[in-house]
């Protein structure tokens, strides 16, 4: 498939996910906490299982320095 099809699908799924509270009138505000927990755990899982091993494979031992610097940069 073309990259444009993937970009359009990504955009549409993002809009659909953001419109869920407006589409369902019985959407409870407590569900937002569950959705945030799910999305946070999904991002953490992707980071730990995919991005970090690939980063260490490409950069070697220097990757740890970049990760620590990025962590402290976010704290500042």
mmCIF file with all atom_site columns, C-alpha atoms in Angstrom:
data_model
loop_
_atom_site.group_PDB
_atom_site.id
_atom_site.type_symbol
_atom_site.label_atom_id
_atom_site.label_alt_id
_atom_site.label_comp_id
_atom_site.label_asym_id
_atom_site.label_entity_id
_atom_site.label_seq_id
_atom_site.pdbx_PDB_ins_code
_atom_site.Cartn_x
_atom_site.Cartn_y
_atom_site.Cartn_z
_atom_site.occupancy
_atom_site.B_iso_or_equiv
_atom_site.pdbx_formal_charge
_atom_site.auth_seq_id
_atom_site.auth_comp_id
_atom_site.auth_asym_id
_atom_site.auth_atom_id
_atom_site.pdbx_PDB_model_num
ATOM 1  C CA . UNK A 1 1  ? 0.000   0.000  0.000  1.00 0.00 ? 1  UNK A CA 1
ATOM 2  C CA . UNK A 1 2  ? 0.968   3.570  -0.464 1.00 0.00 ? 2  UNK A CA 1
ATOM 3  C CA . UNK A 1 3  ? 2.211   5.591  2.483  1.00 0.00 ? 3  UNK A CA 1
ATOM 4  C CA . UNK A 1 4  ? -0.676  7.993  1.961  1.00 0.00 ? 4  UNK A CA 1
ATOM 5  C CA . UNK A 1 5  ? -3.215  5.275  2.679  1.00 0.00 ? 5  UNK A CA 1
ATOM 6  C CA . UNK A 1 6  ? -1.482  4.494  5.978  1.00 0.00 ? 6  UNK A CA 1
ATOM 7  C CA . UNK A 1 7  ? -1.373  8.171  6.908  1.00 0.00 ? 7  UNK A CA 1
ATOM 8  C CA . UNK A 1 8  ? -5.060  8.643  6.097  1.00 0.00 ? 8  UNK A CA 1
ATOM 9  C CA . UNK A 1 9  ? -6.007  5.538  8.112  1.00 0.00 ? 9  UNK A CA 1
ATOM 10 C CA . UNK A 1 10 ? -3.917  6.745  11.049 1.00 0.00 ? 10 UNK A CA 1
ATOM 11 C CA . UNK A 1 11 ? -5.622  10.134 10.910 1.00 0.00 ? 11 UNK A CA 1
ATOM 12 C CA . UNK A 1 12 ? -9.117  8.608  10.714 1.00 0.00 ? 12 UNK A CA 1
ATOM 13 C CA . UNK A 1 13 ? -8.518  6.210  13.610 1.00 0.00 ? 13 UNK A CA 1
ATOM 14 C CA . UNK A 1 14 ? -7.193  9.082  15.720 1.00 0.00 ? 14 UNK A CA 1
ATOM 15 C CA . UNK A 1 15 ? -10.265 11.189 14.975 1.00 0.00 ? 15 UNK A CA 1
ATOM 16 C CA . UNK A 1 16 ? -12.557 8.228  15.700 1.00 0.00 ? 16 UNK A CA 1
ATOM 17 C CA . UNK A 1 17 ? -10.821 7.521  19.013 1.00 0.00 ? 17 UNK A CA 1
ATOM 18 C CA . UNK A 1 18 ? -11.106 11.153 20.061 1.00 0.00 ? 18 UNK A CA 1
ATOM 19 C CA . UNK A 1 19 ? -14.789 11.267 19.073 1.00 0.00 ? 19 UNK A CA 1
ATOM 20 C CA . UNK A 1 20 ? -15.821 8.277  21.207 1.00 0.00 ? 20 UNK A CA 1
ATOM 21 C CA . UNK A 1 21 ? -17.003 10.400 24.167 1.00 0.00 ? 21 UNK A CA 1
ATOM 22 C CA . UNK A 1 22 ? -19.146 12.502 21.817 1.00 0.00 ? 22 UNK A CA 1
ATOM 23 C CA . UNK A 1 23 ? -20.610 9.521  19.950 1.00 0.00 ? 23 UNK A CA 1
ATOM 24 C CA . UNK A 1 24 ? -21.716 7.629  23.043 1.00 0.00 ? 24 UNK A CA 1
ATOM 25 C CA . UNK A 1 25 ? -23.924 9.711  25.309 1.00 0.00 ? 25 UNK A CA 1
ATOM 26 C CA . UNK A 1 26 ? -23.550 7.170  28.114 1.00 0.00 ? 26 UNK A CA 1
ATOM 27 C CA . UNK A 1 27 ? -19.766 7.611  28.204 1.00 0.00 ? 27 UNK A CA 1
ATOM 28 C CA . UNK A 1 28 ? -18.709 7.974  31.831 1.00 0.00 ? 28 UNK A CA 1
ATOM 29 C CA . UNK A 1 29 ? -15.861 10.185 32.918 1.00 0.00 ? 29 UNK A CA 1
ATOM 30 C CA . UNK A 1 30 ? -14.404 7.304  34.953 1.00 0.00 ? 30 UNK A CA 1
ATOM 31 C CA . UNK A 1 31 ? -13.672 5.498  31.683 1.00 0.00 ? 31 UNK A CA 1
ATOM 32 C CA . UNK A 1 32 ? -11.156 8.195  30.748 1.00 0.00 ? 32 UNK A CA 1
ATOM 33 C CA . UNK A 1 33 ? -8.920  6.994  33.590 1.00 0.00 ? 33 UNK A CA 1
ATOM 34 C CA . UNK A 1 34 ? -9.036  3.470  32.184 1.00 0.00 ? 34 UNK A CA 1
ATOM 35 C CA . UNK A 1 35 ? -8.329  4.687  28.654 1.00 0.00 ? 35 UNK A CA 1
ATOM 36 C CA . UNK A 1 36 ? -5.359  6.732  29.858 1.00 0.00 ? 36 UNK A CA 1
ATOM 37 C CA . UNK A 1 37 ? -4.008  3.751  31.800 1.00 0.00 ? 37 UNK A CA 1
ATOM 38 C CA . UNK A 1 38 ? -4.357  1.528  28.737 1.00 0.00 ? 38 UNK A CA 1
ATOM 39 C CA . UNK A 1 39 ? -2.685  4.012  26.403 1.00 0.00 ? 39 UNK A CA 1
ATOM 40 C CA . UNK A 1 40 ? 0.124   4.651  28.881 1.00 0.00 ? 40 UNK A CA 1
ATOM 41 C CA . UNK A 1 41 ? 0.804   0.954  29.332 1.00 0.00 ? 41 UNK A CA 1
ATOM 42 C CA . UNK A 1 42 ? 0.698   0.444  25.567 1.00 0.00 ? 42 UNK A CA 1
ATOM 43 C CA . UNK A 1 43 ? 3.299   3.164  25.014 1.00 0.00 ? 43 UNK A CA 1
ATOM 44 C CA . UNK A 1 44 ? 5.482   1.793  27.820 1.00 0.00 ? 44 UNK A CA 1
ATOM 45 C CA . UNK A 1 45 ? 5.281   -1.694 26.338 1.00 0.00 ? 45 UNK A CA 1
ATOM 46 C CA . UNK A 1 46 ? 6.198   -0.477 22.853 1.00 0.00 ? 46 UNK A CA 1
ATOM 47 C CA . UNK A 1 47 ? 9.100   1.496  24.283 1.00 0.00 ? 47 UNK A CA 1
ATOM 48 C CA . UNK A 1 48 ? 10.512  -1.331 26.379 1.00 0.00 ? 48 UNK A CA 1
ATOM 49 C CA . UNK A 1 49 ? 9.955   -4.181 23.931 1.00 0.00 ? 49 UNK A CA 1
ATOM 50 C CA . UNK A 1 50 ? 10.663  -2.487 20.604 1.00 0.00 ? 50 UNK A CA 1
ATOM 51 C CA . UNK A 1 51 ? 12.306  0.924  20.755 1.00 0.00 ? 51 UNK A CA 1
ATOM 52 C CA . UNK A 1 52 ? 14.898  0.426  23.494 1.00 0.00 ? 52 UNK A CA 1
ATOM 53 C CA . UNK A 1 53 ? 16.360  -2.857 22.171 1.00 0.00 ? 53 UNK A CA 1
ATOM 54 C CA . UNK A 1 54 ? 16.604  -1.352 18.696 1.00 0.00 ? 54 UNK A CA 1
ATOM 55 C CA . UNK A 1 55 ? 18.262  1.758  20.108 1.00 0.00 ? 55 UNK A CA 1
ATOM 56 C CA . UNK A 1 56 ? 20.842  -0.262 22.044 1.00 0.00 ? 56 UNK A CA 1
ATOM 57 C CA . UNK A 1 57 ? 21.480  -2.385 18.954 1.00 0.00 ? 57 UNK A CA 1
ATOM 58 C CA . UNK A 1 58 ? 22.150  0.689  16.812 1.00 0.00 ? 58 UNK A CA 1
ATOM 59 C CA . UNK A 1 59 ? 24.017  2.908  19.317 1.00 0.00 ? 59 UNK A CA 1
ATOM 60 C CA . UNK A 1 60 ? 25.585  0.384  21.675 1.00 0.00 ? 60 UNK A CA 1
ATOM 61 C CA . UNK A 1 61 ? 26.523  1.595  25.121 1.00 0.00 ? 61 UNK A CA 1
ATOM 62 C CA . UNK A 1 62 ? 25.987  5.266  24.200 1.00 0.00 ? 62 UNK A CA 1
ATOM 63 C CA . UNK A 1 63 ? 22.220  4.671  24.125 1.00 0.00 ? 63 UNK A CA 1
ATOM 64 C CA . UNK A 1 64 ? 22.053  4.600  27.927 1.00 0.00 ? 64 UNK A CA 1
ATOM 65 C CA . UNK A 1 65 ? 23.610  8.052  28.137 1.00 0.00 ? 65 UNK A CA 1
ATOM 66 C CA . UNK A 1 66 ? 21.075  9.443  25.671 1.00 0.00 ? 66 UNK A CA 1
ATOM 67 C CA . UNK A 1 67 ? 18.183  7.865  27.574 1.00 0.00 ? 67 UNK A CA 1
ATOM 68 C CA . UNK A 1 68 ? 19.336  9.322  30.901 1.00 0.00 ? 68 UNK A CA 1
ATOM 69 C CA . UNK A 1 69 ? 19.931  12.762 29.363 1.00 0.00 ? 69 UNK A CA 1
ATOM 70 C CA . UNK A 1 70 ? 16.463  12.667 27.796 1.00 0.00 ? 70 UNK A CA 1
ATOM 71 C CA . UNK A 1 71 ? 14.895  11.659 31.109 1.00 0.00 ? 71 UNK A CA 1
ATOM 72 C CA . UNK A 1 72 ? 16.513  14.540 32.990 1.00 0.00 ? 72 UNK A CA 1
ATOM 73 C CA . UNK A 1 73 ? 15.705  16.947 30.155 1.00 0.00 ? 73 UNK A CA 1
ATOM 74 C CA . UNK A 1 74 ? 12.016  16.080 30.573 1.00 0.00 ? 74 UNK A CA 1
ATOM 75 C CA . UNK A 1 75 ? 12.250  16.702 34.321 1.00 0.00 ? 75 UNK A CA 1
ATOM 76 C CA . UNK A 1 76 ? 13.676  20.158 33.731 1.00 0.00 ? 76 UNK A CA 1
#
